[in-house]
Coordinates of C-alpha atoms in Angstrom, one line a residue:
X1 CA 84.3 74.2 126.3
X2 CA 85.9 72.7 129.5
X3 CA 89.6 73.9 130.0
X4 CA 90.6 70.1 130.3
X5 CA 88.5 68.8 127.3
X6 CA 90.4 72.0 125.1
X7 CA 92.7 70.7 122.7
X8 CA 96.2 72.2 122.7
X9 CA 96.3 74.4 120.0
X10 CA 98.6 74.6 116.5
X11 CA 101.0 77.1 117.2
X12 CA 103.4 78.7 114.4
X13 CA 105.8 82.1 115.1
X14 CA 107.7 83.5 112.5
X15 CA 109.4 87.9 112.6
X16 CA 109.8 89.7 108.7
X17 CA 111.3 92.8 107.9
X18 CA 110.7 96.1 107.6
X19 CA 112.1 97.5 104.0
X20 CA 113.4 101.0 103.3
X21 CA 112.3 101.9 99.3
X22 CA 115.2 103.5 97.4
X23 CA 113.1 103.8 94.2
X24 CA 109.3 104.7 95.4
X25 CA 106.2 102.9 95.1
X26 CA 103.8 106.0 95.4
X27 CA 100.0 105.5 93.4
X28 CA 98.0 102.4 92.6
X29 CA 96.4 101.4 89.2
X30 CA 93.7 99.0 90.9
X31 CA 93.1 99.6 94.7
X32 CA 91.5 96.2 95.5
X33 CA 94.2 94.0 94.2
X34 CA 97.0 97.1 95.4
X35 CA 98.4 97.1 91.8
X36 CA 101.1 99.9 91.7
X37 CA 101.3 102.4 88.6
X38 CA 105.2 101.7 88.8
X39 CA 108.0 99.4 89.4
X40 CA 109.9 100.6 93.1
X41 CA 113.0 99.3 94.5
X42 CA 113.9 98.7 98.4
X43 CA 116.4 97.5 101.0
X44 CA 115.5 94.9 103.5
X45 CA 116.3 96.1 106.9
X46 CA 118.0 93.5 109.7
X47 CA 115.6 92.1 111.6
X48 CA 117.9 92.1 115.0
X49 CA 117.1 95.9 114.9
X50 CA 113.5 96.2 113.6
X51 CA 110.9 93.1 112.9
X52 CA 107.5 91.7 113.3
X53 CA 106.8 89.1 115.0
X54 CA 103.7 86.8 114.5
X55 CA 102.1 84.1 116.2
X56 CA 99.4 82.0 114.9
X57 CA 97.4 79.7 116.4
X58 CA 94.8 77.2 115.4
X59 CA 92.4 74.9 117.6
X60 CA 89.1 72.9 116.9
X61 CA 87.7 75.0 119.8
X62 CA 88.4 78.4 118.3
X63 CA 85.0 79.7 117.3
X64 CA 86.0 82.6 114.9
X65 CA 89.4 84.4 113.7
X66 CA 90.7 86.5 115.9
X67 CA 94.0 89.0 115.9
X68 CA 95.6 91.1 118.3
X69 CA 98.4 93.9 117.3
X70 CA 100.3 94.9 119.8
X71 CA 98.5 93.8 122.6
X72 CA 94.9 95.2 121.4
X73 CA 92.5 93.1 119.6
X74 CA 91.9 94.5 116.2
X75 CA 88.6 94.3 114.0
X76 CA 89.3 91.1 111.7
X77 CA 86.6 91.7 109.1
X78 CA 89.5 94.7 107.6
X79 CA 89.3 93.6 104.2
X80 CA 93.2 93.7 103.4
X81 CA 92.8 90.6 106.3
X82 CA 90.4 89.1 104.8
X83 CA 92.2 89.1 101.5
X84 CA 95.4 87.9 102.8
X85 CA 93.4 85.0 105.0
X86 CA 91.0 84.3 101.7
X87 CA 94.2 83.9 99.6
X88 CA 96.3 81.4 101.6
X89 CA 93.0 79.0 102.6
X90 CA 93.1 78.9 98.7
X91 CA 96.2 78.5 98.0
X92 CA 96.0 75.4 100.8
X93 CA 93.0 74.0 99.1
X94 CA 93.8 74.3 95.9
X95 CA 97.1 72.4 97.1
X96 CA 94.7 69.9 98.5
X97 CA 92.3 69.1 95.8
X98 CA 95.8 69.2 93.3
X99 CA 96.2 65.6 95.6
X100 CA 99.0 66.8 97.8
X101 CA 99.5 64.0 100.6
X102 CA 101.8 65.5 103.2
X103 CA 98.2 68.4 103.5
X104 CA 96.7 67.5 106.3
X105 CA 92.8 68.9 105.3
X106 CA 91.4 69.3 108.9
X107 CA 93.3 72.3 109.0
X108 CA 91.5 74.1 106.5
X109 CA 88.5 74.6 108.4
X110 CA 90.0 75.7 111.3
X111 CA 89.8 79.1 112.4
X112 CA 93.2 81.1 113.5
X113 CA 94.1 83.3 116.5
X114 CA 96.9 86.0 115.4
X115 CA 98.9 88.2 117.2
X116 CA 101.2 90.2 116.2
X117 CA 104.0 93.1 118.1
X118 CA 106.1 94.9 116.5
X119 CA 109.4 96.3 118.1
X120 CA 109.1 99.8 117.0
X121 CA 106.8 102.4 116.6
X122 CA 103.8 101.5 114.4
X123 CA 102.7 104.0 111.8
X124 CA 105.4 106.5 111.9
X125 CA 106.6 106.2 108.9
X126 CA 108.8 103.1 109.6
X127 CA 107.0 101.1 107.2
X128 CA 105.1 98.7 109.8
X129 CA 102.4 97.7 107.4
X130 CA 105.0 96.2 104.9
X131 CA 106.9 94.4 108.2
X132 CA 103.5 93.2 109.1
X133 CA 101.6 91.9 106.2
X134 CA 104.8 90.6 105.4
X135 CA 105.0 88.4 108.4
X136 CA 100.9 87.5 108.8
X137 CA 101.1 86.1 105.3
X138 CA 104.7 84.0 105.6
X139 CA 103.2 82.5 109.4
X140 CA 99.6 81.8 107.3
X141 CA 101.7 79.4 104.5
X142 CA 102.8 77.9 107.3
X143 CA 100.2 77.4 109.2
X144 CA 98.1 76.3 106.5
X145 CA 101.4 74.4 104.7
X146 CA 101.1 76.3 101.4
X147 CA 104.3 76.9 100.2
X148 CA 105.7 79.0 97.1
X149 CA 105.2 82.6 95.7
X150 CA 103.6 84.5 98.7
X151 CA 104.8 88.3 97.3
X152 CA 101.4 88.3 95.5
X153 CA 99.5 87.6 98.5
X154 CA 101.4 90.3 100.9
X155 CA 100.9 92.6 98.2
X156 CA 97.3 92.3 98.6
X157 CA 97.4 93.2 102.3
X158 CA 99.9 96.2 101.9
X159 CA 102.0 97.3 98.6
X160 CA 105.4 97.5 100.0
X161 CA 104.7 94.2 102.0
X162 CA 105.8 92.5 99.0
X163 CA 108.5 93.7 99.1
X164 CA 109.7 92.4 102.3
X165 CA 109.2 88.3 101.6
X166 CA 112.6 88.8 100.7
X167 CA 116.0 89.5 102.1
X168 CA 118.4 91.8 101.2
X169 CA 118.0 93.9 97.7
X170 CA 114.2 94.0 96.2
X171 CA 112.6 94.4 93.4
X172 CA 108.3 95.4 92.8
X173 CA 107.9 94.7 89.7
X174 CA 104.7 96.8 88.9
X175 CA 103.5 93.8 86.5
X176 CA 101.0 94.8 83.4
X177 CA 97.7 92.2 83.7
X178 CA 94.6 93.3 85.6
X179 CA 94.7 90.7 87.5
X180 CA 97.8 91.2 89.1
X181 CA 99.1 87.8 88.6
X182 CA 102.8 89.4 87.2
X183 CA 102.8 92.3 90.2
X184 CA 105.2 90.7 92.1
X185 CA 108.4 90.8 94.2
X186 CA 112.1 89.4 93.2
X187 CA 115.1 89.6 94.9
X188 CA 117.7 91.3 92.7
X189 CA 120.6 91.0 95.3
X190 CA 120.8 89.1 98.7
X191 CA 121.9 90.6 102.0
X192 CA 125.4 89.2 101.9
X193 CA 126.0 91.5 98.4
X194 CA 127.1 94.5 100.1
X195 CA 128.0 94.1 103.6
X196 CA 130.0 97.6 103.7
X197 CA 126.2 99.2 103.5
X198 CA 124.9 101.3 106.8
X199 CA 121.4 102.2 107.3
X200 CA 120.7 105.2 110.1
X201 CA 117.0 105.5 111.1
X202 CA 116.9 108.7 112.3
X203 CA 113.7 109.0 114.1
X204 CA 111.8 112.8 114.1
X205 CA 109.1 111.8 115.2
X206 CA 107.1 108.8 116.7
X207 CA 104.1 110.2 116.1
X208 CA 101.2 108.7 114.2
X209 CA 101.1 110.6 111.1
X210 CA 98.4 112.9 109.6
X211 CA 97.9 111.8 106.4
X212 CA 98.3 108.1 106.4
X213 CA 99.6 106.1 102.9
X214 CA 96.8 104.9 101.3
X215 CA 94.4 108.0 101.8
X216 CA 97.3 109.9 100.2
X217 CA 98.1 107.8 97.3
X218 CA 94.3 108.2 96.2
X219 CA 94.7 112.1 96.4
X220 CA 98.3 112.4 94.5
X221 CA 96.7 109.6 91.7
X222 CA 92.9 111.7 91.4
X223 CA 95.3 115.2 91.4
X224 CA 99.1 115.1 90.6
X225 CA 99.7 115.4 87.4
X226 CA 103.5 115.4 88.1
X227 CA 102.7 111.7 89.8
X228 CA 101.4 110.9 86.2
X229 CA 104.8 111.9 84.3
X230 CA 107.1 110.3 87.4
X231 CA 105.7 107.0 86.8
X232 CA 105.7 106.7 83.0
X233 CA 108.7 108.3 82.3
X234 CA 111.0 108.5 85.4
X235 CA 110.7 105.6 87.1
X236 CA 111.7 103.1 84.7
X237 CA 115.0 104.6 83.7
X238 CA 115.7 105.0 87.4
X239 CA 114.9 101.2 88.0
X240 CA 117.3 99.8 85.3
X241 CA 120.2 102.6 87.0
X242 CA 119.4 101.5 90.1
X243 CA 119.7 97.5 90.1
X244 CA 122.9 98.3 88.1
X245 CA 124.0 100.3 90.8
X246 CA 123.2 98.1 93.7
X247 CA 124.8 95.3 91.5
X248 CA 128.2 96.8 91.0
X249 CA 127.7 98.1 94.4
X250 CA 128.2 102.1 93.0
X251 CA 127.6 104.0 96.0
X252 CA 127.9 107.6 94.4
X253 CA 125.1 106.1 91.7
X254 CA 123.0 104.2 94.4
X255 CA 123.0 107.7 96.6
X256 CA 122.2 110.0 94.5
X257 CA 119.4 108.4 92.5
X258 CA 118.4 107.8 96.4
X259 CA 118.3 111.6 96.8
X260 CA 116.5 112.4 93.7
X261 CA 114.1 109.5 94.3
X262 CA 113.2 111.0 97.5
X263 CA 112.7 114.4 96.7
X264 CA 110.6 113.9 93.5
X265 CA 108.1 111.5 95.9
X266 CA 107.6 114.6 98.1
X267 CA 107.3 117.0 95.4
X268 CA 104.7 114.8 93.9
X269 CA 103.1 115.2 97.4
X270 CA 103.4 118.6 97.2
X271 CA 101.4 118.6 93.6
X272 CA 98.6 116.5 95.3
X273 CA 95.4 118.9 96.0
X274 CA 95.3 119.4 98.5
X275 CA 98.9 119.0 98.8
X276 CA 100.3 116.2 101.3
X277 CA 103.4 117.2 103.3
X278 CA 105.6 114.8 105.1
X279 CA 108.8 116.4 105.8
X280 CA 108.4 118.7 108.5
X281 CA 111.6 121.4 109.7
X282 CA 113.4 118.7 111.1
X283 CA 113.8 116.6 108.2
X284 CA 114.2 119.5 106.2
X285 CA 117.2 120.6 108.3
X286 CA 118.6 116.4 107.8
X287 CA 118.6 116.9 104.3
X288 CA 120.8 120.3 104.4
X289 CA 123.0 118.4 106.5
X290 CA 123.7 115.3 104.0
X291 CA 124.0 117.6 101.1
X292 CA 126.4 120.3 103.1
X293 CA 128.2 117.1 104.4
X294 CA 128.8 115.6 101.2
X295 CA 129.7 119.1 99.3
X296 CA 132.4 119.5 102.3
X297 CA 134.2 116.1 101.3
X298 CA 133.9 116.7 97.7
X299 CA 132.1 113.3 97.2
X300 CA 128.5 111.8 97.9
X301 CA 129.4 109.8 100.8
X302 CA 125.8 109.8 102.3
X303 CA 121.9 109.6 100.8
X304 CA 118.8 110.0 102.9
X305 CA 115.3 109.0 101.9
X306 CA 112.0 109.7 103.6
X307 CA 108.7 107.7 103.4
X308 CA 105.5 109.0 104.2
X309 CA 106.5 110.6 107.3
X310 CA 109.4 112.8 108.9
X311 CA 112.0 110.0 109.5
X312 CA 114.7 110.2 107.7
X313 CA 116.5 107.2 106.8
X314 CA 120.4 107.4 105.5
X315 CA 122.5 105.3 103.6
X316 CA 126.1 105.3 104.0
X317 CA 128.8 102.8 103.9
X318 CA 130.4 101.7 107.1
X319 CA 133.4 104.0 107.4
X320 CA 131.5 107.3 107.4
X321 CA 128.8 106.1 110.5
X322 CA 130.6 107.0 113.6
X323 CA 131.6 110.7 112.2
X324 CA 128.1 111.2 110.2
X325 CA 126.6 110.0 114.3
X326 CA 128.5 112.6 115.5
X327 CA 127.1 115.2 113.6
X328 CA 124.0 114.2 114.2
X329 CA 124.6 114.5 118.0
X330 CA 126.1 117.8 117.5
X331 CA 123.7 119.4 115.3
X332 CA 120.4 117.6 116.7
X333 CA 121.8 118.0 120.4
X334 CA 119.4 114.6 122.3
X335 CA 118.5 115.1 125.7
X336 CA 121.2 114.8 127.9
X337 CA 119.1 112.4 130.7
X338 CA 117.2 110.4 127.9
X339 CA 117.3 106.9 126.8
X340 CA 119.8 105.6 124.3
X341 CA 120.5 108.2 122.0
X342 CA 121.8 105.6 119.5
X343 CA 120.1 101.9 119.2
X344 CA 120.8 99.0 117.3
X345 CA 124.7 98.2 116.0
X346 CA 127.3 99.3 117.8
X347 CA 129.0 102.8 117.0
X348 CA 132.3 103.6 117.5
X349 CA 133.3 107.3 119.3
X350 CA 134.4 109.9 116.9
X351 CA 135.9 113.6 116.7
X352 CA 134.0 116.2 114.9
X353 CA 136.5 118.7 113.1
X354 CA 135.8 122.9 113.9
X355 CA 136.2 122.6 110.0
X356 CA 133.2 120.5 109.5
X357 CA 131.3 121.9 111.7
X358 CA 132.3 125.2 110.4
X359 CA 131.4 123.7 106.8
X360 CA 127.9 122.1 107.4
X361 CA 127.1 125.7 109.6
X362 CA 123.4 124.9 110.7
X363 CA 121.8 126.2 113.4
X364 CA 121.4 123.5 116.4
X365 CA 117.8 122.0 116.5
X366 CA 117.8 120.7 120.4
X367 CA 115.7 117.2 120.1
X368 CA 115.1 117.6 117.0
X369 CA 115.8 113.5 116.6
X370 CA 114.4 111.4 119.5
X371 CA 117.0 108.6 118.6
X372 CA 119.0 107.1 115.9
X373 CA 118.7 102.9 115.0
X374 CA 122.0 101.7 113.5
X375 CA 121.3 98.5 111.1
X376 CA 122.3 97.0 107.9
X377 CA 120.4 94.9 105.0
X378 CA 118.9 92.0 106.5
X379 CA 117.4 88.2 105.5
X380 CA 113.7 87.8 104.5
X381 CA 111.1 85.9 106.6
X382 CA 111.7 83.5 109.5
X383 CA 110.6 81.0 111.6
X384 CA 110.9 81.2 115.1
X385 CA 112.1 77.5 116.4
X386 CA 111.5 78.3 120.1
X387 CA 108.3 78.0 121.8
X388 CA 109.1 80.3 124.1
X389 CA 108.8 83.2 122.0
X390 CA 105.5 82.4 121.0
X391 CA 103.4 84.9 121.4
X392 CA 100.4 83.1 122.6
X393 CA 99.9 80.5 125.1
X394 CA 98.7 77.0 125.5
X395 CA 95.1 78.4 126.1
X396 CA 95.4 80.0 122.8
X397 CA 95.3 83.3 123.9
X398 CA 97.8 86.1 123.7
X399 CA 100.4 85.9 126.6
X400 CA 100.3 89.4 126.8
X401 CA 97.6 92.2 126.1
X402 CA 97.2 96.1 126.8

């Protein structure tokens, strides 16, 4: 088709969050519909520090779907695509044949271009799947102007996506029917609830990892059977302590349920056969830290929790961040000519005692962490008002591309 005769496309840009679990979604019951064999429990991350952001447009000359991730076209046939594009186009036809006026149905047979960048490292083990599928499926609704639950629908392109449709304090409820119809998201407290909370990425590694999440989750659910005994008889009990925790804003509770969270996720990776590891020395070495830190002070003023990957992540409340930075620094000594050692909000300087350091005792690990991101709990989904952040032009093709 002629430039001149191509109608300006239909163009819609929305960012979502990346969310940190605190109770662990590890194993699925059904792997088609993603249906977890327990509840988990997360923390929406700010999206100032880390987000995805997602344009999508649509144009009677577009000829097929198309999507771009970080500058790269990617195959669109992937079936978790296909699930989340199959979903919405239902959800906006059903919508339509329920008699809904403001529907405009040309735009159900119109085929999308997507692109989507994230501004951090993909597949590290910062939980870019969840911040993606997250946003693709909140930019579709409004694309295709369905509106309503959408958890179900993320869920169906990645687990832990569902999870970030909302802001602040989440909830996966793991849900009992086969069809999934009950496994969804709920928000059990928003962002505002407890604005002393600190979140420290600390990044090990940016490195794509070896084992990635849903190759390992089959292996720990055909294998583990301490997987098997974590989700019937764990996990619950630790779900009802935890939303009471987070509600009355407990940090001693919320940390050390954290903690054990953590650690029983990895040790279930350890029990898969072949067994999955994760943590590598570094992380290892972050976790003797917290707990020397914490046993120095007499009090549990920091948690760390690790994902599928080396990064550790640490919650803390906003008092203890410039001295816990410190240690970091002085224990996981950065390159003195790199980058910004420390990203995101602002840290204030602080003084490290000879007592502490004395206390915690660990033997330096030089570059051990590449770089720390400061945030807090964030809002859900947005929309992006304007146009110049779209990600794709008039043309209907990405702006930018590798």
């Amino acid at each position: 088709m002629p430039e001149n005769t191509m109608e300006k496309p239909n163009i819609v840009t929305c960012t979502a969050p990346v969310n940190i679990a605190v109770i662990k979604y590890w194993g699925k019951r059904n792997e088609e519909l993603i249906l977890p064999i327990n509840s988990s429990l997360s923390v929406t991350l700010h999206q100032d520090q880390l987000k995805t952001t997602t344009t999508i447009a649509t144009s009677r000359s577009f000829k097929e779907d198309r999507i771009w991730l970080n500058g790269k076209e990617e195959d669109i046939t992937h079936p978790r695509l296909q699930s989340c594009l199959r979903e919405i186009r239902r959800l906006a036809r059903k919508r339509r044949n329920d008699g809904d006026p403001a529907l405009d149905p040309s735009v159900l047979s119109l085929k999308v271009h997507i692109c989507s960048v994230n501004n951090f490292p993909t597949a590290a083990g910062l939980a870019s799947s969840a911040a993606g599928f997250a946003c693709l499926v909140y930019t579709l609704a409004r694309v295709f102007g369905t509106e309503g639950e959408l958890s179900g629908i993320a869920r169906q392109g990645s687990g832990s996506a569902c999870r970030s449709m909302y802001g602040g304090f989440v909830q996966w409820i793991m849900g009992q029917k086969d069809d999934g119809k009950d496994s969804l998201a709920q928000q059990v407290e928003p962002e505002t609830h407890w604005p002393e909370l600190r979140i420290l990425v600390l990044v090990a590694s940016a490195e794509k990892k070896s084992v990635g999440s849903t190759s390992g989750m089959q292996t720990s659910v055909q294998t583990s059977c301490l997987l098997k005994h974590r989700a019937e008889s764990v996990v619950p009990g630790r779900m009802e302590e935890m939303i009471e925790a987070v509600r009355e804003k407990d940090f001693v509770a919320f940390a050390e349920l954290t903690m054990k969270d953590s650690n029983q996720f990895h040790a279930t990776c350890l029990d898969t056969y072949p067994p999955i590891f994760y943590l590598n020395s570094v992380s290892q070495q972050v976790i003797n830290l917290v707990h020397r830190y914490n046993r120095h002070y007499g009090e549990t003023r920091l948690a760390y929790t690790f994902d599928a990957g080396p990064n550790a992540v640490i919650y803390t409340l906003q008092q203890h961040v410039p001295e816990f930075v410190q240690a970091v620094q002085h224990f996981f000594p950065p390159e003195s000519n790199g980058g910004q050692f420390i990203q995101g909000l602002p840290v204030n300087q602080a003084a490290l005692s000879e007592e502490l350091k004395q206390a915690i005792g660990l033997e330096p690990m030089p570059k051990g962490i590449s770089y720390i991101i400061s945030t807090k709990a964030g809002p859900g989904p947005r929309v992006v008002e304007d146009p110049t952040q779209h990600l794709i032009g008039s043309d209907g093709m990405p702006k930018h591309t590798v």
